[in-house]
CSV table of C-alpha atoms and ligand atoms in Angstrom, one decimal:
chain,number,residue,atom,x,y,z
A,23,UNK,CA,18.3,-5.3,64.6
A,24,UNK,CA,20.3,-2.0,65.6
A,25,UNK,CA,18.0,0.9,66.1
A,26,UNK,CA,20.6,2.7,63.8
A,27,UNK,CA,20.6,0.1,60.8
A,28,UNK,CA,16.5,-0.2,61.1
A,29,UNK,CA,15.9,3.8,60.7
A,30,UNK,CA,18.1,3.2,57.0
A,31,UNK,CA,15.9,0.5,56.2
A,32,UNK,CA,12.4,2.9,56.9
A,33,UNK,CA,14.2,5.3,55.0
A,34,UNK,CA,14.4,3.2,52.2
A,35,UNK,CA,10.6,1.8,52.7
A,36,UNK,CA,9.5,5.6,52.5
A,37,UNK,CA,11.3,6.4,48.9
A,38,UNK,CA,14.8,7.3,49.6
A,39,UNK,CA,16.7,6.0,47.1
A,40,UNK,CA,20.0,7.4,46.8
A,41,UNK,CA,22.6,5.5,48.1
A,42,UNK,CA,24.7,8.5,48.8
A,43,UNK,CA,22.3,10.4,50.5
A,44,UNK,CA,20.9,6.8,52.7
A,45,UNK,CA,24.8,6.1,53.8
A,46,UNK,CA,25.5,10.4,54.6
A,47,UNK,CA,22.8,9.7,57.4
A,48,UNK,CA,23.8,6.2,58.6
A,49,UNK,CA,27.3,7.9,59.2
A,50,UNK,CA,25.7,10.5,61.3
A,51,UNK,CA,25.2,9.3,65.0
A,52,UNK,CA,21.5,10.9,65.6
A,53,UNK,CA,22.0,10.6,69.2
A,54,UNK,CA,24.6,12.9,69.3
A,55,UNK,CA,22.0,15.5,68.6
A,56,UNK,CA,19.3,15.5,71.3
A,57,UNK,CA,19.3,16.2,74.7
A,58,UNK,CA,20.3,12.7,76.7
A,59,UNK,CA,16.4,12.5,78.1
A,60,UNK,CA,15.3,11.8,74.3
A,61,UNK,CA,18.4,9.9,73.0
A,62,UNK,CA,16.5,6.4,73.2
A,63,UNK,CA,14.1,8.1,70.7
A,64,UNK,CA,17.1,9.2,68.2
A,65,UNK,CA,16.6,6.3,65.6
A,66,UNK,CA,12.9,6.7,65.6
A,67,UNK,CA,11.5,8.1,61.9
A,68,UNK,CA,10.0,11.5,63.7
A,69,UNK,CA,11.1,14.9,64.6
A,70,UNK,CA,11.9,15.4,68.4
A,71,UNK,CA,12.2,18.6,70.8
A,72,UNK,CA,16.0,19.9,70.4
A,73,UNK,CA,16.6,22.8,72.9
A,74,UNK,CA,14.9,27.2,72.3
A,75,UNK,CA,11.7,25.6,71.6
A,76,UNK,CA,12.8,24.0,68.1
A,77,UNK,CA,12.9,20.9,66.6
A,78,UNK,CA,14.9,17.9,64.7
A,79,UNK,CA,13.3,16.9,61.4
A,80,UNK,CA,11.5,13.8,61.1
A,81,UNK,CA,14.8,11.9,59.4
A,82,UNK,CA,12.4,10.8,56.1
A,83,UNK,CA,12.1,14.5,55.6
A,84,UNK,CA,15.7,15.3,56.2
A,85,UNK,CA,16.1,12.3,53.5
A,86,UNK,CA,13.6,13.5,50.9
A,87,UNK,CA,15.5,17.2,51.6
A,88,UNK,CA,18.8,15.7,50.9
A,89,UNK,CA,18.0,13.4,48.2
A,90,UNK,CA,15.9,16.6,45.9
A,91,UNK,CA,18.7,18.9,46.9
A,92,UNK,CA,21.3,16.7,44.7
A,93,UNK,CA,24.5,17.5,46.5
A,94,UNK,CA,27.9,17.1,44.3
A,95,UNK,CA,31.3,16.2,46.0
A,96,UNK,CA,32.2,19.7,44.6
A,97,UNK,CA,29.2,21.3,46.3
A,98,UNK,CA,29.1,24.2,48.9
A,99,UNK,CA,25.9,24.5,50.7
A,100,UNK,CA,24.6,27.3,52.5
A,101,UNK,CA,21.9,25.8,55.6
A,102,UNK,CA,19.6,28.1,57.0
A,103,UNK,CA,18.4,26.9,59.9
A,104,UNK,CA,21.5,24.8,62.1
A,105,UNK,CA,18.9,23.8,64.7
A,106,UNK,CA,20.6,20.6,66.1
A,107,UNK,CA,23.2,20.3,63.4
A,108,UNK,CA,22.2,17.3,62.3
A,109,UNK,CA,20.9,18.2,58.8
A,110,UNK,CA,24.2,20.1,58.3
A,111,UNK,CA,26.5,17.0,59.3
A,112,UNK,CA,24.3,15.1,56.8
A,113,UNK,CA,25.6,17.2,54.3
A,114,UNK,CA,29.2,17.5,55.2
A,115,UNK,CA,29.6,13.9,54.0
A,116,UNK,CA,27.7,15.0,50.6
A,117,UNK,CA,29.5,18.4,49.8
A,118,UNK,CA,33.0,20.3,50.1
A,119,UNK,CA,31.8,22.9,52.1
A,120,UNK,CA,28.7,23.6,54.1
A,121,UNK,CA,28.0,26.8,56.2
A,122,UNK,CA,24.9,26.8,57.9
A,123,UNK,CA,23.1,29.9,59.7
A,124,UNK,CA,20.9,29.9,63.1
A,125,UNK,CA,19.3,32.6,65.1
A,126,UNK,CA,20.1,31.0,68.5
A,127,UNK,CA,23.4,31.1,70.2
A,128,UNK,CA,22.7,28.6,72.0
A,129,UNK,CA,21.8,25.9,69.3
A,130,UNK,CA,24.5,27.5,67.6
A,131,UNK,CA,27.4,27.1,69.8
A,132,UNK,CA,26.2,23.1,70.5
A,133,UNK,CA,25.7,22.6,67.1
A,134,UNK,CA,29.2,23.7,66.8
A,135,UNK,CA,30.5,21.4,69.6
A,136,UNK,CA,28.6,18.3,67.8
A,137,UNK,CA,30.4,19.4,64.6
A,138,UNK,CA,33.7,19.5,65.7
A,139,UNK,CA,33.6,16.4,68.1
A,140,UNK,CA,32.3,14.3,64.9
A,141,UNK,CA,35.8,16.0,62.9
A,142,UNK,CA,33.2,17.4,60.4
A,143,UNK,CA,36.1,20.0,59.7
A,144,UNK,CA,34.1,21.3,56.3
A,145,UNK,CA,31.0,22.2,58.2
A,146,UNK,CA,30.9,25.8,59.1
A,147,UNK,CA,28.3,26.9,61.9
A,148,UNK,CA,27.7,31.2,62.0
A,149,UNK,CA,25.4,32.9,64.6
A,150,UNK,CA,23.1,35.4,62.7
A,151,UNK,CA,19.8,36.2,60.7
A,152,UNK,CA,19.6,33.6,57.9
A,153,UNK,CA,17.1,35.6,56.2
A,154,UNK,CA,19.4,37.3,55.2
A,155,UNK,CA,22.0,34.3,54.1
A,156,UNK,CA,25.5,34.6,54.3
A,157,UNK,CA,26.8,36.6,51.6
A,158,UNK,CA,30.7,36.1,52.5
A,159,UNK,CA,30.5,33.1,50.9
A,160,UNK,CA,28.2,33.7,48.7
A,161,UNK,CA,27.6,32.1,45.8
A,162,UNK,CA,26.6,28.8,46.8
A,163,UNK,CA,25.6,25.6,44.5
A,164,UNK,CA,22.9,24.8,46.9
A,165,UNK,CA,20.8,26.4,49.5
A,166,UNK,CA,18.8,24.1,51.8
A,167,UNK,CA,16.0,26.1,54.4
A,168,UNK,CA,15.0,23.9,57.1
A,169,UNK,CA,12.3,26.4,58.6
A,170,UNK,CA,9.3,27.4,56.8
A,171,UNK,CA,8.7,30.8,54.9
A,172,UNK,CA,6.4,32.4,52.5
A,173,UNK,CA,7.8,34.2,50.2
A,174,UNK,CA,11.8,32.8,50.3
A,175,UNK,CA,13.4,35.5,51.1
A,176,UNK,CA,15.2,37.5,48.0
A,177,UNK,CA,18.4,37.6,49.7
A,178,UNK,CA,18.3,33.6,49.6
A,179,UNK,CA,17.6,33.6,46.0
A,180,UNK,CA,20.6,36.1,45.1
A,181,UNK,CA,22.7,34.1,46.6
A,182,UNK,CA,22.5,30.9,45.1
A,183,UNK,CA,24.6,30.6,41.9
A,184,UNK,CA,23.9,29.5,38.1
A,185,UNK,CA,22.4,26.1,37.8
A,186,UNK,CA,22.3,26.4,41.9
A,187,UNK,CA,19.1,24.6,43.5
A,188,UNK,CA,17.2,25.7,46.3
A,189,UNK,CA,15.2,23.3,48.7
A,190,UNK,CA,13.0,24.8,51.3
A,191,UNK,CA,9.3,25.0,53.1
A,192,UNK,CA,7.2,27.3,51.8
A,193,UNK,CA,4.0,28.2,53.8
A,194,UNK,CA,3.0,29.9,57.3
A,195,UNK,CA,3.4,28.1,60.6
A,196,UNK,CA,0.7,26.5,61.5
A,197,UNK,CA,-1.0,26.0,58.3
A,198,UNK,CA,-0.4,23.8,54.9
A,199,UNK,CA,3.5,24.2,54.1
A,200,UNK,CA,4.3,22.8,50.5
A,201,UNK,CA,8.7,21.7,50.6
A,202,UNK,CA,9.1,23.6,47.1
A,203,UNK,CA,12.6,22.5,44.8
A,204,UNK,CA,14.0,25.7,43.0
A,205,UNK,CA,16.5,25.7,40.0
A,206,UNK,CA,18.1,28.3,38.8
A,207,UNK,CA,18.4,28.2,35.2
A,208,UNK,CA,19.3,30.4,32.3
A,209,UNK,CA,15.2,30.5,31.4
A,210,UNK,CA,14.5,31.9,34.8
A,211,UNK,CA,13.8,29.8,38.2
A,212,UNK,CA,11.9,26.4,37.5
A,213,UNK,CA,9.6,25.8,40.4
A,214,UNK,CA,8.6,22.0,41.5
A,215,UNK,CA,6.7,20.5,44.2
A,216,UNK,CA,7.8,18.1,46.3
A,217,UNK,CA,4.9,17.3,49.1
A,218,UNK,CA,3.4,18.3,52.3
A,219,UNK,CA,5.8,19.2,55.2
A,220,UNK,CA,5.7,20.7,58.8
A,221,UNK,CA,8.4,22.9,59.7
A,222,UNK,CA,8.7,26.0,62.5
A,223,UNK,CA,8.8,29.0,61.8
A,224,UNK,CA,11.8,31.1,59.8
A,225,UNK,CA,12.0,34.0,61.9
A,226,UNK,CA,13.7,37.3,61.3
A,227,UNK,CA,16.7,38.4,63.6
A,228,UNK,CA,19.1,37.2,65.4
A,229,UNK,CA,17.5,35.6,68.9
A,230,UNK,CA,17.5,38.2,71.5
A,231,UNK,CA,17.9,35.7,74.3
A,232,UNK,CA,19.5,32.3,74.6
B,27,LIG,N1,18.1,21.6,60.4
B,27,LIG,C1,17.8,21.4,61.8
B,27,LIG,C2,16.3,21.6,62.1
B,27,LIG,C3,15.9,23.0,61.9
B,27,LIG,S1,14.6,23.6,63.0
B,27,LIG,C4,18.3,20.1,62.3
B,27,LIG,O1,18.9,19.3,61.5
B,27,LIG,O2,18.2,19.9,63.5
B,27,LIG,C5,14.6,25.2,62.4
B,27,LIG,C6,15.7,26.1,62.9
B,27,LIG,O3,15.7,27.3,62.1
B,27,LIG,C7,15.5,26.5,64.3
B,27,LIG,O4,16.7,26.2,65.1
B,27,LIG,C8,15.3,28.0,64.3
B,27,LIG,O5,15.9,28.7,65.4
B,27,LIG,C9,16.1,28.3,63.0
B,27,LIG,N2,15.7,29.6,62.4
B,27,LIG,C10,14.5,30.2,62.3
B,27,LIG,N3,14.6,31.4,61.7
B,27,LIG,C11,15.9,31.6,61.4
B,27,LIG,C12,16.6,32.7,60.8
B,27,LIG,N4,16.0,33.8,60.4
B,27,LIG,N5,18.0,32.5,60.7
B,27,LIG,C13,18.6,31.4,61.1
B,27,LIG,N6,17.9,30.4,61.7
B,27,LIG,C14,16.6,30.5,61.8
């Protein structure tokens, strides 16, 4: 079977349910993604090196993420955390608009490249300190973090709108990191718990070098 198809199938094995979310990632090429060394790895279910040091999520994870975050055609979606880009062109199939926020140039620039050579014309890639979001746009519907922190910062919270939900890895690098599911609702923020993760570290600033 194609590597591409059998990754789906895993996904569905390991709980994903949602159709929308399953056929978002089949539509994104994984491959595209990684350096050409690790491309014969791209439809295997585990996170792999991506250049700076960082990593691609393990593709269940970027499916549980996805699936919790509850994307609406509607949507936009602030990303903190471009890394490869992969996670964010998941979610240009799933929302209007996504704008998505890394610390590295570099990953930022290629992420852009990837973007724009996949004519994922609604997925905006900025250079910058996500911890401090991206309040231009601001509010957004849905805020996904893809690097782990403890506490989220404020500015992350402020940003996301009424009714918005929040997805992201809370804990220290390194140790136990719990991916936590926000919603913010007239009562206040309603916390759940979604599972063990391991994610790098949310850092703050802008990279320095690279
Ligand atoms: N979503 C990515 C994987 C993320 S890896 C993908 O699909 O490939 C986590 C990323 O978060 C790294 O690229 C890291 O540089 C970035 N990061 C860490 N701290 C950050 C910050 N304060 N602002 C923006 N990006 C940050």
């Amino acid at each position: 079977m194609e590597a591409r198809a059998g990754l789906i199938l895993d996904l569905r094995r390991q709980g994903i349910r949602d159709t929308r979310v399953l056929s978002a990632i089949e539509r994104v090429p994984r491959r595209f993604f990684l350096t050409a060394k690790l491309q014969k790895h791209a439809y295997d279910n585990t996170a792999l090196p991506i250049e700076c040091g960082q990593t691609i999520s393990q593709p269940t994870v970027v499916g549980m993420m996805t699936e919790a975050l509850d994307v609406k055609p509607e949507h936009r979606v602030l990303e903190i955390g471009t890394g490869s880009g992969f996670q964010a062109a998941v979610l240009g199939h799933l929302a209007k608009e996504v704008y998505s926020v890394e610390r590295y140039r570099t990953l930022a620039d290629l992420a852009r490249d990837r973007l724009s050579a996949l004519k994922l014309k609604n997925v905006f890639v900025h250079f910058g300190d996500g911890m401090l979001g991206l309040p231009e746009h601001a509010p957004y519907d849905r805020i996904i973090v893809t690097a782990a922190a403890d506490p989220i910062p404020q500015a992350l919270m402020d940003q996301l709108a009424d009714d918005g939900k929040l997805v992201a890895p809370v804990g220290h690098s390194g140790g136990i990191q719990e991916l936590v599911l926000y919603e913010k609702t007239s009562n206040g923020l309603v916390k759940r718990n979604l599972g063990a993760v391991r994610f790098v570290p949310l850092l703050p600033g802008a990279a320095s070098s690279l």
